[in-house]
Amino acid sequence: MKNKKVEDLAYFKSSNVRILVDYNDYNIKDDNRLLIPFSYSQRFGLMNKGGEVVVEPEYDIISDSCYEESDLIRLGKYYTYGYNRKTKDPSTYLGIKWGLIDSKGNFILDSIYKSIDISDDKKILTVRYMDFQYEVIDVDGVVIVPKGFYSWIDTFVNGLARVISMDGENKKWGIIDELGNQVLSLRYSRVWKFANKNQRLIPVETIDEHGNTHIGQFDLFTREVSI
């Protein structure tokens, strides 16, 4: 990080750069966040605009900012794990278990997940358990796609998410909607990412019985395929 400025890091990683100051040098009235992170004894918590502790400082990482009532905040706790090796000492690693709260500090999910992805409308959660299995739920806890139904589930954008199901050693790609319905059947060898909310057409790929690759397009609006 030699010769870099903090403002350069903030430009590329705006959600991860914070300037730490002592509480006595901080004016809470100038902060327009609904929940404000603070640190105590090297752990992080959250306070409200009145300076009251809403979430106790027992977390190692806070991933999101809270400016609107619809915002959701991921909270992480570190854990260690390792693997035994026959010829060397065990390998140890540091991971994070994630939980989720709403803008009032109410817990939606306990810190037991390997990852939590939030849809662009902040209503649908794609969670990955510590055993690497995926599940989709809404913010009220209603299960949309049960755990383990798909091998992989992407974050929802515009009410749609890519999914993968394993057919032996082969990946079969498809797309589901916010109700868990398949809008693109699981018959594709690849479906490209659609992170842009204004994007309409995305490439899809199939491989025929002769091993030939065919590229087509899926219309995110009409939900029709041309290939």
CSV table of C-alpha atoms in Angstrom, one decimal:
chain,number,residue,atom,x,y,z
A,1,MET,CA,0.0,0.0,0.0
A,2,LYS,CA,3.0,2.2,-0.4
A,3,ASN,CA,2.2,5.7,-1.9
A,4,LYS,CA,-1.5,5.0,-1.8
A,5,LYS,CA,-4.0,7.5,-0.3
A,6,VAL,CA,-6.9,6.4,1.8
A,7,GLU,CA,-9.3,8.3,-0.6
A,8,ASP,CA,-8.1,6.0,-3.4
A,9,LEU,CA,-9.1,2.9,-1.4
A,10,ALA,CA,-12.4,4.5,-0.5
A,11,TYR,CA,-13.1,5.1,-4.1
A,12,PHE,CA,-12.7,1.4,-5.0
A,13,LYS,CA,-13.9,-0.1,-1.7
A,14,SER,CA,-16.3,2.5,-0.3
A,15,SER,CA,-18.1,0.0,1.9
A,16,ASN,CA,-14.9,-1.2,3.6
A,17,VAL,CA,-13.0,2.0,4.4
A,18,ARG,CA,-13.7,3.7,7.8
A,19,ILE,CA,-11.8,6.5,9.6
A,20,LEU,CA,-11.6,5.6,13.3
A,21,VAL,CA,-11.9,8.4,15.9
A,22,ASP,CA,-12.3,8.6,19.6
A,23,TYR,CA,-15.9,9.0,20.7
A,24,ASN,CA,-15.1,12.4,22.3
A,25,ASP,CA,-13.9,13.6,18.8
A,26,TYR,CA,-17.1,12.4,17.2
A,27,ASN,CA,-20.4,14.4,16.6
A,28,ILE,CA,-23.2,11.9,16.3
A,29,LYS,CA,-25.6,14.6,15.1
A,30,ASP,CA,-23.7,14.8,11.9
A,31,ASP,CA,-24.0,11.1,11.2
A,32,ASN,CA,-27.1,10.3,9.1
A,33,ARG,CA,-26.9,6.5,9.5
A,34,LEU,CA,-29.8,4.9,11.4
A,35,LEU,CA,-27.4,2.4,13.1
A,36,ILE,CA,-23.8,3.4,13.7
A,37,PRO,CA,-20.9,1.0,14.2
A,38,PHE,CA,-18.7,1.4,17.2
A,39,SER,CA,-15.8,-0.6,18.7
A,40,TYR,CA,-15.1,-1.6,22.3
A,41,SER,CA,-12.3,-3.9,23.4
A,42,GLN,CA,-11.5,-4.8,19.8
A,43,ARG,CA,-15.1,-5.9,19.0
A,44,PHE,CA,-17.8,-4.1,17.1
A,45,GLY,CA,-21.4,-3.3,18.0
A,46,LEU,CA,-24.0,-0.8,16.7
A,47,MET,CA,-25.6,2.2,18.4
A,48,ASN,CA,-28.6,4.3,17.3
A,49,LYS,CA,-28.8,8.0,16.7
A,50,GLY,CA,-29.4,8.5,20.5
A,51,GLY,CA,-26.1,6.8,21.3
A,52,GLU,CA,-27.8,3.8,22.8
A,53,VAL,CA,-26.3,0.4,22.3
A,54,VAL,CA,-28.6,-1.6,20.0
A,55,VAL,CA,-26.2,-4.5,19.2
A,56,GLU,CA,-23.6,-5.5,21.8
A,57,PRO,CA,-20.0,-5.2,20.8
A,58,GLU,CA,-19.3,-8.9,20.3
A,59,TYR,CA,-18.7,-9.0,16.5
A,60,ASP,CA,-15.4,-9.0,14.5
A,61,ILE,CA,-16.8,-7.5,11.3
A,62,ILE,CA,-19.8,-5.4,10.2
A,63,SER,CA,-20.3,-5.7,6.5
A,64,ASP,CA,-23.1,-3.2,5.6
A,65,SER,CA,-24.1,0.4,6.3
A,66,CYS,CA,-27.6,1.4,7.4
A,67,TYR,CA,-29.1,4.6,6.0
A,68,GLU,CA,-32.7,3.5,5.3
A,69,GLU,CA,-35.3,1.5,7.3
A,70,SER,CA,-35.2,-1.2,4.6
A,71,ASP,CA,-31.4,-1.8,5.0
A,72,LEU,CA,-30.1,-5.1,6.3
A,73,ILE,CA,-26.7,-5.4,8.1
A,74,ARG,CA,-24.5,-8.5,8.1
A,75,LEU,CA,-22.5,-9.2,11.3
A,76,GLY,CA,-19.6,-11.6,11.4
A,77,LYS,CA,-17.8,-13.6,14.1
A,78,TYR,CA,-14.4,-15.2,13.4
A,79,TYR,CA,-13.9,-18.9,14.0
A,80,THR,CA,-10.9,-21.2,13.4
A,81,TYR,CA,-10.8,-24.5,11.7
A,82,GLY,CA,-8.2,-26.9,10.5
A,83,TYR,CA,-7.2,-30.1,8.7
A,84,ASN,CA,-5.0,-32.9,9.8
A,85,ARG,CA,-2.2,-33.8,7.4
A,86,LYS,CA,-0.2,-37.0,7.4
A,87,THR,CA,3.3,-35.5,6.8
A,88,LYS,CA,3.0,-32.0,8.4
A,89,ASP,CA,1.4,-30.2,11.2
A,90,PRO,CA,-2.3,-29.5,10.9
A,91,SER,CA,-3.3,-26.6,8.7
A,92,THR,CA,-5.4,-24.0,10.5
A,93,TYR,CA,-7.5,-21.2,8.9
A,94,LEU,CA,-9.7,-18.3,10.0
A,95,GLY,CA,-13.3,-18.1,8.8
A,96,ILE,CA,-16.4,-16.0,9.4
A,97,LYS,CA,-19.8,-17.0,10.6
A,98,TRP,CA,-22.4,-14.4,9.5
A,99,GLY,CA,-25.7,-13.2,10.9
A,100,LEU,CA,-28.2,-10.6,9.9
A,101,ILE,CA,-30.1,-7.7,11.6
A,102,ASP,CA,-32.6,-5.1,10.3
A,103,SER,CA,-32.4,-1.3,10.7
A,104,LYS,CA,-33.9,-1.5,14.2
A,105,GLY,CA,-31.3,-4.0,15.4
A,106,ASN,CA,-33.7,-7.0,15.4
A,107,PHE,CA,-32.0,-10.2,14.5
A,108,ILE,CA,-33.2,-11.9,11.4
A,109,LEU,CA,-30.5,-14.6,11.3
A,110,ASP,CA,-28.2,-15.8,14.0
A,111,SER,CA,-24.4,-15.9,13.2
A,112,ILE,CA,-24.3,-19.5,12.0
A,113,TYR,CA,-23.9,-19.0,8.2
A,114,LYS,CA,-20.9,-19.3,5.9
A,115,SER,CA,-22.4,-16.5,3.7
A,116,ILE,CA,-25.5,-14.4,3.4
A,117,ASP,CA,-26.4,-12.7,0.1
A,118,ILE,CA,-29.1,-9.9,0.0
A,119,SER,CA,-31.3,-9.3,-3.0
A,120,ASP,CA,-31.3,-5.9,-4.6
A,121,ASP,CA,-34.8,-5.2,-3.2
A,122,LYS,CA,-33.6,-6.4,0.3
A,123,LYS,CA,-36.4,-8.9,0.6
A,124,ILE,CA,-34.8,-12.2,-0.4
A,125,LEU,CA,-31.8,-13.9,1.3
A,126,THR,CA,-29.6,-16.5,-0.2
A,127,VAL,CA,-27.8,-18.3,2.7
A,128,ARG,CA,-25.1,-20.8,2.7
A,129,TYR,CA,-24.7,-23.1,5.7
A,130,MET,CA,-21.5,-24.3,7.1
A,131,ASP,CA,-21.9,-27.6,5.3
A,132,PHE,CA,-21.9,-25.5,2.0
A,133,GLN,CA,-25.6,-26.2,1.3
A,134,TYR,CA,-27.7,-23.3,0.0
A,135,GLU,CA,-31.2,-22.1,0.9
A,136,VAL,CA,-33.4,-19.2,-0.1
A,137,ILE,CA,-35.7,-17.4,2.4
A,138,ASP,CA,-37.4,-14.1,2.7
A,139,VAL,CA,-36.7,-11.5,5.4
A,140,ASP,CA,-39.7,-13.0,7.4
A,141,GLY,CA,-38.0,-16.4,7.5
A,142,VAL,CA,-40.3,-18.1,5.0
A,143,VAL,CA,-38.4,-20.8,3.0
A,144,ILE,CA,-38.6,-20.2,-0.7
A,145,VAL,CA,-36.0,-22.8,-1.8
A,146,PRO,CA,-35.2,-25.5,0.8
A,147,LYS,CA,-31.7,-26.3,1.9
A,148,GLY,CA,-29.8,-28.5,-0.5
A,149,PHE,CA,-32.3,-28.4,-3.3
A,150,TYR,CA,-29.7,-26.8,-5.6
A,151,SER,CA,-25.9,-27.2,-5.5
A,152,TRP,CA,-25.4,-23.4,-5.8
A,153,ILE,CA,-27.7,-20.3,-5.8
A,154,ASP,CA,-26.7,-16.8,-6.9
A,155,THR,CA,-27.8,-13.5,-5.4
A,156,PHE,CA,-31.2,-12.3,-6.6
A,157,VAL,CA,-31.3,-9.4,-9.0
A,158,ASN,CA,-34.6,-8.1,-10.3
A,159,GLY,CA,-36.3,-11.1,-8.8
A,160,LEU,CA,-34.2,-13.7,-10.5
A,161,ALA,CA,-31.2,-15.8,-9.6
A,162,ARG,CA,-29.0,-18.3,-11.4
A,163,VAL,CA,-28.9,-21.8,-9.9
A,164,ILE,CA,-26.8,-24.9,-10.5
A,165,SER,CA,-27.8,-28.6,-10.1
A,166,MET,CA,-25.2,-31.4,-10.5
A,167,ASP,CA,-25.9,-34.1,-13.0
A,168,GLY,CA,-23.1,-36.5,-12.1
A,169,GLU,CA,-20.0,-34.5,-12.7
A,170,ASN,CA,-21.7,-32.0,-15.0
A,171,LYS,CA,-23.2,-28.7,-13.9
A,172,LYS,CA,-26.7,-27.9,-15.1
A,173,TRP,CA,-27.5,-24.2,-15.0
A,174,GLY,CA,-30.9,-22.5,-14.8
A,175,ILE,CA,-32.7,-19.5,-13.4
A,176,ILE,CA,-35.3,-19.2,-10.7
A,177,ASP,CA,-37.7,-16.4,-9.7
A,178,GLU,CA,-38.4,-14.9,-6.3
A,179,LEU,CA,-41.0,-17.7,-5.7
A,180,GLY,CA,-38.6,-20.4,-6.4
A,181,ASN,CA,-40.1,-21.3,-9.8
A,182,GLN,CA,-37.7,-22.2,-12.7
A,183,VAL,CA,-38.0,-19.6,-15.4
A,184,LEU,CA,-35.0,-21.1,-17.3
A,185,SER,CA,-34.9,-24.9,-17.0
A,186,LEU,CA,-31.9,-26.8,-15.8
A,187,ARG,CA,-30.5,-27.8,-19.2
A,188,TYR,CA,-27.8,-25.3,-19.8
A,189,SER,CA,-24.1,-25.8,-19.5
A,190,ARG,CA,-23.6,-22.2,-18.6
A,191,VAL,CA,-25.6,-19.1,-17.8
A,192,TRP,CA,-23.8,-15.8,-17.7
A,193,LYS,CA,-24.0,-13.4,-14.7
A,194,PHE,CA,-26.6,-10.6,-14.8
A,195,ALA,CA,-25.5,-8.1,-12.1
A,196,ASN,CA,-26.7,-5.0,-14.0
A,197,LYS,CA,-30.3,-4.1,-13.1
A,198,ASN,CA,-30.9,-2.6,-16.6
A,199,GLN,CA,-29.5,-5.6,-18.4
A,200,ARG,CA,-32.1,-7.4,-20.6
A,201,LEU,CA,-30.3,-10.1,-22.5
A,202,ILE,CA,-27.8,-12.6,-21.1
A,203,PRO,CA,-25.8,-15.3,-22.9
A,204,VAL,CA,-26.7,-19.0,-22.3
A,205,GLU,CA,-24.8,-22.0,-23.5
A,206,THR,CA,-25.8,-25.6,-24.3
A,207,ILE,CA,-23.7,-28.6,-25.5
A,208,ASP,CA,-25.4,-31.0,-27.8
A,209,GLU,CA,-25.0,-34.8,-28.0
A,210,HIS,CA,-22.1,-34.4,-30.4
A,211,GLY,CA,-20.2,-32.2,-28.0
A,212,ASN,CA,-20.9,-29.0,-30.0
A,213,THR,CA,-21.3,-25.8,-28.1
A,214,HIS,CA,-24.2,-23.4,-28.9
A,215,ILE,CA,-24.6,-19.9,-27.5
A,216,GLY,CA,-28.0,-18.2,-27.3
A,217,GLN,CA,-29.7,-15.5,-25.3
A,218,PHE,CA,-32.2,-15.4,-22.4
A,219,ASP,CA,-34.5,-12.4,-22.3
A,220,LEU,CA,-34.8,-11.4,-18.6
A,221,PHE,CA,-38.0,-9.4,-19.4
A,222,THR,CA,-40.0,-11.9,-21.6
A,223,ARG,CA,-38.2,-14.9,-20.1
A,224,GLU,CA,-37.8,-16.4,-23.5
A,225,VAL,CA,-34.7,-18.2,-25.0
A,226,SER,CA,-33.3,-17.8,-28.5
A,227,ILE,CA,-30.5,-20.3,-29.4
